[in-house]
Coordinates of C-alpha atoms in Angstrom, one line a residue:
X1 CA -387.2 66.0 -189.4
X2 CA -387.0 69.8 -190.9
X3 CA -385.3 72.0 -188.4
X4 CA -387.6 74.6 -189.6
X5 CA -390.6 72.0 -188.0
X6 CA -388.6 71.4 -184.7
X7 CA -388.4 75.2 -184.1
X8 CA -392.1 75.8 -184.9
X9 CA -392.7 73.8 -182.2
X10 CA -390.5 75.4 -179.8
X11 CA -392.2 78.5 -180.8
X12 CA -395.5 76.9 -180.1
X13 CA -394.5 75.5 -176.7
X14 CA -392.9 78.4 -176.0
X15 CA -396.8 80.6 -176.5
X16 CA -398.1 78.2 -174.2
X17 CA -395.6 79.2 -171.7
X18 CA -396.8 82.6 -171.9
X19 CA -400.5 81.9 -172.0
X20 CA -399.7 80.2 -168.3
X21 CA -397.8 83.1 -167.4
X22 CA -400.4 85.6 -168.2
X23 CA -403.7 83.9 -166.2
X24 CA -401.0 83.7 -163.4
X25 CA -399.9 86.6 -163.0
X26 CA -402.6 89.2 -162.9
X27 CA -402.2 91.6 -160.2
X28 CA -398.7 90.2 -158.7
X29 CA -397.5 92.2 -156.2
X30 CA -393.7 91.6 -154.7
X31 CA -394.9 89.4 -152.5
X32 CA -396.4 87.3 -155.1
X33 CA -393.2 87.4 -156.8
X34 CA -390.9 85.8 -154.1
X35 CA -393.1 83.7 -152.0
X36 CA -396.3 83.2 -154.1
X37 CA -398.3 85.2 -151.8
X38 CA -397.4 81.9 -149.5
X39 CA -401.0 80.3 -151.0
X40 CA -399.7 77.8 -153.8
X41 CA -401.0 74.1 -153.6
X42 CA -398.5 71.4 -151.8
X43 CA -399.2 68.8 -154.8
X44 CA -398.5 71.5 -157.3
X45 CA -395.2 72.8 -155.3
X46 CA -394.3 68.9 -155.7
X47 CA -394.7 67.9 -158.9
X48 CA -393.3 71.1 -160.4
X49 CA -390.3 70.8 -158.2
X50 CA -389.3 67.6 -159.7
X51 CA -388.7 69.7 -162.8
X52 CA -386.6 72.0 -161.3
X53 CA -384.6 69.2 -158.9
X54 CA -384.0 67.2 -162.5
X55 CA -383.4 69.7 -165.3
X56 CA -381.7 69.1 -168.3
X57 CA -378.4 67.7 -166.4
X58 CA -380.5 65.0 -165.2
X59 CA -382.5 64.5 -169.0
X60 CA -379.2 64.3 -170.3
X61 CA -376.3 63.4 -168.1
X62 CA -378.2 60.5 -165.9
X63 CA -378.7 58.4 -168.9
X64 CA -375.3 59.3 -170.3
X65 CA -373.4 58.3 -167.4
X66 CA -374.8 54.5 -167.7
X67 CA -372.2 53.3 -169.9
X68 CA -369.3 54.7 -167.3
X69 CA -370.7 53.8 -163.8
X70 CA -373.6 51.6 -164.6
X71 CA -376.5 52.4 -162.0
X72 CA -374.3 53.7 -159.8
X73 CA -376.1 56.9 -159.4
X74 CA -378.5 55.3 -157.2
X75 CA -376.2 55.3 -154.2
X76 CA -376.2 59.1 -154.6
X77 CA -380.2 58.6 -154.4
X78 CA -380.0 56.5 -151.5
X79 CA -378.5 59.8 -150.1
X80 CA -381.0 62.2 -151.3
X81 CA -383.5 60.2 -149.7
X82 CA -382.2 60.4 -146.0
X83 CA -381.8 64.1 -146.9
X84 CA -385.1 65.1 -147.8
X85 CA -386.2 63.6 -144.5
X86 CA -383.5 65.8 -142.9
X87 CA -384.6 69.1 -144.5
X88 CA -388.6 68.6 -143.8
X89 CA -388.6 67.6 -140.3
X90 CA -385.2 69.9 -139.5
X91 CA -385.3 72.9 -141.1
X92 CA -388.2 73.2 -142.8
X93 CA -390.1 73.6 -139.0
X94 CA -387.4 76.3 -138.3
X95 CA -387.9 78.4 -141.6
X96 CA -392.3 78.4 -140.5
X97 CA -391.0 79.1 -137.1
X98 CA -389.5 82.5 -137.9
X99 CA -391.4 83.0 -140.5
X100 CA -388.8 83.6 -143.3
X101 CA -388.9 85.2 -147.0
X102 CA -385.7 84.2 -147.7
X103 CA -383.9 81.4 -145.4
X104 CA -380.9 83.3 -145.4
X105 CA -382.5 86.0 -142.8
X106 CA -382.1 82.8 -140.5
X107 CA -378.2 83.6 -140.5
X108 CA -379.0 87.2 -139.7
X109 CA -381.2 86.3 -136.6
X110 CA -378.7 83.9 -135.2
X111 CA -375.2 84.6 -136.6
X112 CA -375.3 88.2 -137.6
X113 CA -375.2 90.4 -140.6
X114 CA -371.6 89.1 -142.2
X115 CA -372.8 85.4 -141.8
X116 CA -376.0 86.4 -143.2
X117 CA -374.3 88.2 -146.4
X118 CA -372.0 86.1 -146.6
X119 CA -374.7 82.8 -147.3
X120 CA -376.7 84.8 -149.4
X121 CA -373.3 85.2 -151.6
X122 CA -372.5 81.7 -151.9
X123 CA -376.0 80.7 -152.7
X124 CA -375.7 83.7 -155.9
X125 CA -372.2 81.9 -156.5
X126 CA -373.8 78.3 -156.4
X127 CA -376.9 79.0 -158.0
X128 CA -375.2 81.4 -160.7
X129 CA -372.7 78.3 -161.4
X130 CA -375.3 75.6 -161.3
X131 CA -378.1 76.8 -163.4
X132 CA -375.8 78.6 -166.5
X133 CA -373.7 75.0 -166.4
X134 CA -377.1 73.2 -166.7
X135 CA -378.6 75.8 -169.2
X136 CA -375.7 76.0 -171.5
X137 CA -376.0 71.5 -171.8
X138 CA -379.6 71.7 -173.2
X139 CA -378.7 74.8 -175.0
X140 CA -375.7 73.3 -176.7
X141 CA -378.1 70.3 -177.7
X142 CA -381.0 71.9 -179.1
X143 CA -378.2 74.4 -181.1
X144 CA -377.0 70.4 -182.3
X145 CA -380.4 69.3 -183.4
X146 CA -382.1 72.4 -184.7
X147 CA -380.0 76.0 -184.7
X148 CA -376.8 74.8 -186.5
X149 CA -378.3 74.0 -190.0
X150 CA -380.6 77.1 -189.7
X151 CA -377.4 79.1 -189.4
X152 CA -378.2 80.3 -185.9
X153 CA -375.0 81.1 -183.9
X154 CA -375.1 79.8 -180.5
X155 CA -375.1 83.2 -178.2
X156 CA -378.4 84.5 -180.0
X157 CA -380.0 81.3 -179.3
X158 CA -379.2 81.4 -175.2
X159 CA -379.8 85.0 -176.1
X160 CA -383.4 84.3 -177.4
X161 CA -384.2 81.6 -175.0
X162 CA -383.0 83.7 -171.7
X163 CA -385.5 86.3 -173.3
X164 CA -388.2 83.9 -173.2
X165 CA -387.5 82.9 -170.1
X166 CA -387.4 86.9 -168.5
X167 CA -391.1 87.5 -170.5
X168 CA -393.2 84.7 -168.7
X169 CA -391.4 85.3 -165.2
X170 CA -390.9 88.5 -165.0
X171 CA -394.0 89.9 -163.8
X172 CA -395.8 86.6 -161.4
X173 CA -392.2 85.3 -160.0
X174 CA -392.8 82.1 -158.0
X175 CA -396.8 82.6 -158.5
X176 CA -396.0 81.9 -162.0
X177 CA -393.3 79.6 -162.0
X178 CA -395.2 76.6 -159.6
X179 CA -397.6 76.4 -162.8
X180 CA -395.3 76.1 -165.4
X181 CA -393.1 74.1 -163.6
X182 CA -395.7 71.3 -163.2
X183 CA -396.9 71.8 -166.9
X184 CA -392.8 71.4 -168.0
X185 CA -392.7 68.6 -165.7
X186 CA -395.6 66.7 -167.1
X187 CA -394.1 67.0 -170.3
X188 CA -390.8 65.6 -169.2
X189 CA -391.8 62.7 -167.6
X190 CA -394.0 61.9 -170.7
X191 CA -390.7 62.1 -173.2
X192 CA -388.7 60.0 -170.7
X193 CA -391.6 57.0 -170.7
X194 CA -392.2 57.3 -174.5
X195 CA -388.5 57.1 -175.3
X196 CA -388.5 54.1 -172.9
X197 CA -391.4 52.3 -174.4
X198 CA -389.9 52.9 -178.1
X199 CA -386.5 51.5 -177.4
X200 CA -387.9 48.8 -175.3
X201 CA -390.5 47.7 -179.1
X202 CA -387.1 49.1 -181.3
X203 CA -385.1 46.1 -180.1
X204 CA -388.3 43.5 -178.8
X205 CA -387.3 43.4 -175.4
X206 CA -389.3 43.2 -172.1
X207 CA -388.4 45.0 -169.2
X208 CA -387.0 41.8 -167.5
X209 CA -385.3 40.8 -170.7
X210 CA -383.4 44.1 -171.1
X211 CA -382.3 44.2 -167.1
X212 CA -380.8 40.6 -168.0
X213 CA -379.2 41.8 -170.9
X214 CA -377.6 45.3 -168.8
X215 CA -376.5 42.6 -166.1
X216 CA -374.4 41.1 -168.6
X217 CA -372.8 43.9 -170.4
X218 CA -372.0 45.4 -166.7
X219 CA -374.5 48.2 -166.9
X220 CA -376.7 47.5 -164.5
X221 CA -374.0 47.6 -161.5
X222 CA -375.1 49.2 -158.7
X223 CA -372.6 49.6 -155.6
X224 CA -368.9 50.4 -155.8
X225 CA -366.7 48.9 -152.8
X226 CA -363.3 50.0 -153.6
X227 CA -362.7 52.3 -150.5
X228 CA -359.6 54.5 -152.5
X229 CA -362.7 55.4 -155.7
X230 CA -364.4 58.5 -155.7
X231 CA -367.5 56.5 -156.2
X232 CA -367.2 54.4 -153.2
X233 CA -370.3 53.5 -152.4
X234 CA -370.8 54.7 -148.3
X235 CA -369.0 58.4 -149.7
X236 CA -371.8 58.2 -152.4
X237 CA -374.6 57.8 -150.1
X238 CA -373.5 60.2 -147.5
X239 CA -372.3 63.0 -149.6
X240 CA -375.9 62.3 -151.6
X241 CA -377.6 63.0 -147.9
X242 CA -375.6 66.3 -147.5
X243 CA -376.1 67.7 -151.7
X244 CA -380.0 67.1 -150.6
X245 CA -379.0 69.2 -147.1
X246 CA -377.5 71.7 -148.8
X247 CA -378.7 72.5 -152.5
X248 CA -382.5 71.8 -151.5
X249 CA -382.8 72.6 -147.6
X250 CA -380.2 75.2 -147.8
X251 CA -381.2 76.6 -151.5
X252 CA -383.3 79.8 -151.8
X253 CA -384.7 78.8 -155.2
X254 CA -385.6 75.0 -153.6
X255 CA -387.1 76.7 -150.3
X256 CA -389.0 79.9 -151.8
X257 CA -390.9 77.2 -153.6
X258 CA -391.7 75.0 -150.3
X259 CA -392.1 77.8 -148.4
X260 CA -394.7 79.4 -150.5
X261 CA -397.4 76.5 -149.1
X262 CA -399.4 78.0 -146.3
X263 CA -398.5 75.6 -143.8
X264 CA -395.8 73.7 -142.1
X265 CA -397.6 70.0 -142.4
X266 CA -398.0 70.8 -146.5
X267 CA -394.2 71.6 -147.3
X268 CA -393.7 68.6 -145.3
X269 CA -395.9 66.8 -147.5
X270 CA -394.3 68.6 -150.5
X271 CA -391.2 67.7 -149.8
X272 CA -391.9 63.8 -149.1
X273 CA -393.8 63.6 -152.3
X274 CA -391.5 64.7 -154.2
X275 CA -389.3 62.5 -152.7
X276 CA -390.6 59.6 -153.5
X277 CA -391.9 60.4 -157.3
X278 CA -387.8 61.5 -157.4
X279 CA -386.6 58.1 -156.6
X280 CA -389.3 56.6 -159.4
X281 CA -387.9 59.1 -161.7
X282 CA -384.5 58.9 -161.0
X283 CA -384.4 55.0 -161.8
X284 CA -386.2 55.6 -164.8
X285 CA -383.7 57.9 -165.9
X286 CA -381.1 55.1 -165.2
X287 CA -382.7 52.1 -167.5
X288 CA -383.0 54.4 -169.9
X289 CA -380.0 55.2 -170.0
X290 CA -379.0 51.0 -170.1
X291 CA -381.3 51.3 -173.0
X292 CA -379.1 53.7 -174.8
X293 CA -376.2 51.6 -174.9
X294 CA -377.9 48.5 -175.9
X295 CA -379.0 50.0 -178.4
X296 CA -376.4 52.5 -179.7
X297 CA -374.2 49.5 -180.8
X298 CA -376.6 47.8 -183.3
X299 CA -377.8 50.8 -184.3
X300 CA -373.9 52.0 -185.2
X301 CA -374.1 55.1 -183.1
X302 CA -371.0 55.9 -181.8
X303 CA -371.8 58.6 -179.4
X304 CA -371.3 58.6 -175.7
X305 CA -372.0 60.3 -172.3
X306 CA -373.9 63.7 -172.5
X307 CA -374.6 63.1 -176.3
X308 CA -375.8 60.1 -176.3
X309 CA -379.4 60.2 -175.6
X310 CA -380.2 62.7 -178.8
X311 CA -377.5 60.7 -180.8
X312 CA -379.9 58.3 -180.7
X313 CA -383.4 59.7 -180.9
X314 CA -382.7 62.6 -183.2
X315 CA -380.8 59.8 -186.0
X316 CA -383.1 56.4 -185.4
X317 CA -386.1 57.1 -184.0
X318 CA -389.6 57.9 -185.5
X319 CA -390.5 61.6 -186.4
X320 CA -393.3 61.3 -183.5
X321 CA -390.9 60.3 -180.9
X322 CA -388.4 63.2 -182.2
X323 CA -390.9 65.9 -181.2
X324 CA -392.0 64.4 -178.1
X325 CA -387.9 64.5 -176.9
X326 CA -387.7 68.0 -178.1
X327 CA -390.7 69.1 -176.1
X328 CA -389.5 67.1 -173.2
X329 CA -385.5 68.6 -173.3
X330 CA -386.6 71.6 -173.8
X331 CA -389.5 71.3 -170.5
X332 CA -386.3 70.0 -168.7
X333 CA -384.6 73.0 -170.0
X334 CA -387.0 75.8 -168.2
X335 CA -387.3 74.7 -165.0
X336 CA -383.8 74.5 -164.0
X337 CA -383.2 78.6 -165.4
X338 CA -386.8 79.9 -164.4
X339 CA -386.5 79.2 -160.9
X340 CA -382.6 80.4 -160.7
X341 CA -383.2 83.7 -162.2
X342 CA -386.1 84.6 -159.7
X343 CA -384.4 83.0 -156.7
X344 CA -381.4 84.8 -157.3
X345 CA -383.1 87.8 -158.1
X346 CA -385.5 87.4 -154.6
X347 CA -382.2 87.2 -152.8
X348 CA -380.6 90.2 -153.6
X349 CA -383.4 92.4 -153.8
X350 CA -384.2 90.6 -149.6
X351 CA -380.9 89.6 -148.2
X352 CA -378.4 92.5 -150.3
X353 CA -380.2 95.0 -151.3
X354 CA -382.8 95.0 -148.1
X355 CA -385.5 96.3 -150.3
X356 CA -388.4 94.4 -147.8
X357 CA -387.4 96.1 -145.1
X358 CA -386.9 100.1 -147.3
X359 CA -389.2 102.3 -145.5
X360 CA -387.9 105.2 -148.3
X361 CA -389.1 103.3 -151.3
X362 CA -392.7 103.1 -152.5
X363 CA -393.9 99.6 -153.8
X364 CA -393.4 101.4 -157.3
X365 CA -390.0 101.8 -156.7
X366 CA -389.6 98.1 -155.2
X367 CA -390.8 96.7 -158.0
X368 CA -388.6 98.7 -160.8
X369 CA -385.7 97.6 -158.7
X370 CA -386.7 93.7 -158.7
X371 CA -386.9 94.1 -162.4
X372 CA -383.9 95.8 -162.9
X373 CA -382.1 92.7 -161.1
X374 CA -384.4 90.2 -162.6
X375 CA -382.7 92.0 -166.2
X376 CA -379.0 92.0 -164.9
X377 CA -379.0 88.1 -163.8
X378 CA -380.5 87.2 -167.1
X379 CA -377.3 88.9 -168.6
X380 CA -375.0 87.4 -166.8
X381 CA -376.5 83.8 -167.4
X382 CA -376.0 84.9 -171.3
X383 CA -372.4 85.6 -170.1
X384 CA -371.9 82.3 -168.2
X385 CA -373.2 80.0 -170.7
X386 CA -370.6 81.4 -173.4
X387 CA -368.3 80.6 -170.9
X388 CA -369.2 76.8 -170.2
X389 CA -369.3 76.7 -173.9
X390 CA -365.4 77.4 -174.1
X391 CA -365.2 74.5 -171.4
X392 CA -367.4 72.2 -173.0
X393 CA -367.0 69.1 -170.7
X394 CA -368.6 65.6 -171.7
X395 CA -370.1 65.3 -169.0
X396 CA -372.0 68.4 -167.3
X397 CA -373.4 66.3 -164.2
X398 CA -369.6 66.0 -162.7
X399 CA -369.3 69.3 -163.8
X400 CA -372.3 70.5 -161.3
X401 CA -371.4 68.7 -158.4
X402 CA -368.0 69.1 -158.3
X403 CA -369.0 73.2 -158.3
X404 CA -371.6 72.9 -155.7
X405 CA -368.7 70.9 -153.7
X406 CA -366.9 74.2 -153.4
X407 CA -370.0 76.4 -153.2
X408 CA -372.4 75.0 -151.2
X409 CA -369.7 74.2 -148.2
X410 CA -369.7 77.4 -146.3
X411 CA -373.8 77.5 -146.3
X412 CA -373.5 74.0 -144.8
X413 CA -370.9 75.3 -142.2
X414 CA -372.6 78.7 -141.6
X415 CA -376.2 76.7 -141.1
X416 CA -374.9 73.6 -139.1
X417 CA -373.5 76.3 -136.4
X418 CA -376.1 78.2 -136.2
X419 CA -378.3 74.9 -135.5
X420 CA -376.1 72.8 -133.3
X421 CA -374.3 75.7 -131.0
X422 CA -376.0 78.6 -128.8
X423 CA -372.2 80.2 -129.1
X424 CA -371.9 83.9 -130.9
X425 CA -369.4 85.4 -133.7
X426 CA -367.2 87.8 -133.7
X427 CA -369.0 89.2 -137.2
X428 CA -366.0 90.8 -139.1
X429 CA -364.3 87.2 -139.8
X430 CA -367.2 85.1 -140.7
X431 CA -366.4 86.4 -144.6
X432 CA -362.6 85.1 -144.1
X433 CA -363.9 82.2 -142.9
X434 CA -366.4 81.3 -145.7
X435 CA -363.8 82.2 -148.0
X436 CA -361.3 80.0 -146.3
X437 CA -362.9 76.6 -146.4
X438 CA -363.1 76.4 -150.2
X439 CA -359.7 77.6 -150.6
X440 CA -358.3 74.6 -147.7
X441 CA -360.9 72.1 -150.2
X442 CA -359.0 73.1 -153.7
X443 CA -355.5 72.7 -152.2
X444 CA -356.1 69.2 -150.5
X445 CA -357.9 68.1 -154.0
X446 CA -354.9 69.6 -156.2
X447 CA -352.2 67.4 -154.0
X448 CA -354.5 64.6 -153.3
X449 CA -351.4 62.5 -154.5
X450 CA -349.2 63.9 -152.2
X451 CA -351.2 63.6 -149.1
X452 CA -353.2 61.1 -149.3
X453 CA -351.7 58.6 -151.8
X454 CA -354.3 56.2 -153.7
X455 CA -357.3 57.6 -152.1
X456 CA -359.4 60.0 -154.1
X457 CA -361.2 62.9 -153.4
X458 CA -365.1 62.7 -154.6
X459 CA -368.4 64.0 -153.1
X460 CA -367.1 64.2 -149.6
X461 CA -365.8 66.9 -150.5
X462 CA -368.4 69.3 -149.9
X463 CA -368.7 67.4 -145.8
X464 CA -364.8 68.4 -145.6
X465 CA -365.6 72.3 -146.6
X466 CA -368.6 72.4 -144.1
X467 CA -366.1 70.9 -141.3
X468 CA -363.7 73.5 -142.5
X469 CA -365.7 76.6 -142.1
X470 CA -367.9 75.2 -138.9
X471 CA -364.2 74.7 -137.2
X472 CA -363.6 78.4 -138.3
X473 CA -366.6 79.6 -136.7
X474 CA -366.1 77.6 -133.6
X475 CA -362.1 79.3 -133.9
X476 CA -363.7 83.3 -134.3
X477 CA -366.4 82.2 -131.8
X478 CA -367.7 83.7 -128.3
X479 CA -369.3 81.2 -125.2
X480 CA -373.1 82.6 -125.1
X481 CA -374.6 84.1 -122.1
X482 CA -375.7 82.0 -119.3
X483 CA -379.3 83.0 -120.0
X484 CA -380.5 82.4 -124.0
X485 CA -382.6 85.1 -125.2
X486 CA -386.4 84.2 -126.4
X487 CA -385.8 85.4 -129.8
X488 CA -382.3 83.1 -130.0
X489 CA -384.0 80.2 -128.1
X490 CA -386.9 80.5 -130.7
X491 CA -383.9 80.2 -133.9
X492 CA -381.8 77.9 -132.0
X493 CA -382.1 74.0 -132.8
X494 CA -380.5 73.2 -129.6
X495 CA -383.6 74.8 -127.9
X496 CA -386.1 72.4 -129.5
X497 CA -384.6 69.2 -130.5

């Protein structure tokens, strides 16, 4: 197919985008830019949020992965269920409770102001890491497929796409983006059954037929016993519960969404909705991705891992199915930076630069501010992305979780105390702290072969960091007073559960 065609229809999709943006975001006010003026449907919060919990990491990297650890991802999903349980019937009642714009003012409430900062910080850290690594892997493909023949050099198309991205949420914020999301979404989930139905006809297989044929080849293989492997299977399930914990339950971009329902019983709803359609989704992703490498050999592609899946669509499938994959990545592709850049920018405008709470500033001045954020993180994704370009790993997913390993520790540590002790800080060393489990995480990983022999670090990584910085807290720690407070009895998990 032309690339000239391919980008006309990015173009298009792109217009329709905007058309969205535009009917949703007639008088937006800041509120209706970081919590949706808490009105937005539960079933739209749901479905949109599948989107953003994929992205093009998932699109991508889940089917990719196949040919290396068969369907082992589905112990990780095995996880993520018993997480999203955890966050809507733990923490999602706390966040209604007290009310909260941003779920880091939680830390503020019950820890202080250095615990608060310092959560807010590592979400900007994880989030900033996270979304650029997954923006730059669709990026990189659609410069593969379309940009490169057109001459197109790779920063002006993340520079042109983070521009579209800025022009539909720049103004509506969350009221916006849970409409777009669910029209990306849609569009996603249609690529990933047509691409299944065409390789299934392509090589005259039923669905039975090809799961035989993946059980042969080793594909299909599931659970991974070896205690020593990074993949064994009980790490994989339990670190999967704890990545739900922490990049959805303790995630500002995954909670201004669910927290933008009007009540408590809908995000609950929300959250076990989306759920379930994840765990359809997810082992979609998976046979399709056993469909890849049956096919890729009889087909003589030699591709692998992350560039696999267009290896194969963009060189020996139909025109028809071409476009529907490029409107699919590229609805993968939104979602995941969308929701980033306004999370990231609701948090420091609320939790760093206290702009909700200004008395000084007019609502004129509020808003200029936001935007001028909303402008600076939408440079420093540009920045990022050139950066995960020089890194260019084969496979982005590893990539992602290994980073949120690191970063999404010291929220789970700062949170977990906070919920399962009534004891108080000493304020001026929660930073050190923070700082200090990470730091403990990358020198047991570096000499793993000195201390621990043949086993190997994986996913559990991130429990480890969380222990680290809770026993820190616990070390720079105070007994509370006899007599609890109302306002900390009201933010204390201890009080209610």
């Amino acid at each position: 197919m032309s690339p000239a065609l391919l980008l006309c229809i990015l173009i298009a999709y792109f217009a329709l985008l905007l058309g969205v943006a535009w009917a949703t975001s007639r008088n937006a006010t800041n509120d209706s830019f970081y919590i949706g003026n808490k009105s937005s449907d539960w079933k739209l919060v749901a479905f949109g949020m599948v989107g953003t919990t994929l992205s093009g990491v998932t699109f991508i990297s889940v089917p990719g992965a196949v040919g290396r650890d068969g369907f082992g991802y589905m112990q990780i999903l095995i996880g993520y269920v018993i997480g999203y349980i955890a966050v809507a019937y733990i923490l999602l009642p706390l966040y209604y409770r007290l009310k909260l714009t941003s779920i880091y003012d939680y830390l503020n409430q019950r820890l202080g102001r250095r615990a608060y900062q310092s959560g807010a910080s590592f979400f900007i850290l994880s989030r900033l890491l996270g979304a650029t690594a997954r923006l730059y892997l669709v990026v990189n493909i659609l410069q593969a497929i379309i940009l490169d023949s057109l001459g197109v050099p790779f920063w002006l198309t993340t520079l042109v796409i983070l521009g579209m991205i800025l022009m539909y949420t720049y103004q509506g914020g969350v009221k916006t983006i849970v409409w777009t999301d669910t029209l990306q979404t849609s569009c996603m989930l249609f690529g990933l059954l047509a691409c299944i139905a065409m390789l299934l006809s392509q090589m005259d297989l039923s669905v039975a037929q090809s799961l035989a044929r993946m059980h042969e080849q080793g594909l299909s293989r599931v659970f991974t016993t070896a205690v020593d492997s990074p993949n064994f299977y009980l790490k994989q399930i339990i670190a999967g519960a704890f990545i739900v914990l922490t990049m959805t339950g303790m995630d500002q971009e995954m909670m201004q969404k669910t927290i933008s329902v009007k009540t408590l019983a809908d995000s609950q709803k929300n959250l076990l909705s989306l759920t379930a359609i994840l765990v359809v989704v997810l082992s979609l992703f998976m046979f399709l991705g056993g469909l890849l490498y049956l096919y890729a050999p009889g087909a003589g592609v030699t591709a692998s891992g992350d560039k696999l899946f267009a290896a194969v669509v963009m060189g020996h499938l139909p025109v028809t199915l071409q476009i529907i994959f490029l409107i699919a990545l590229i609805s993968a592709l939104f979602p995941s930076a969308d929701g980033a850049i306004t999370a990231l920018t609701s948090t420091v405008c609320i939790d760093l630069l206290g702009l909700t709470r200004r008395q000084d500033l007019s609502e004129r001045d509020k808003v200029h501010w936001r935007q001028r954020v909303h402008l600076g993180f939408a440079a420093l994704f540009l920045v990022l992305v050139m950066a995960f370009k020089l890194v260019d790993s084969p496979s982005m997913i590893g990539v992602i979780l290994k980073v949120a390993s690191y970063t999404y520790g010291p929220l789970l540590g700062l949170f977990a105390f906070g919920m399962l002790t009534e004891r108080t800080l000493r304020d001026r060393w929660v930073p050190l702290v923070a700082v200090g489990g990470p730091l403990i995480c990358a020198f047991l990983e570096y000499n793993q072969t000195l201390l621990l022999g043949s086993y190997r670090l994986g996913l559990e990584l991130l429990m480890i960091n969380g222990i680290l910085v809770f026993a820190g807290l616990w070390a720079i720690s105070r007994p509370a007073r006899s007599r609890i407070s109302e306002r900390d009895a009201a933010i204390s998990l201890t009080v209610d559960v």
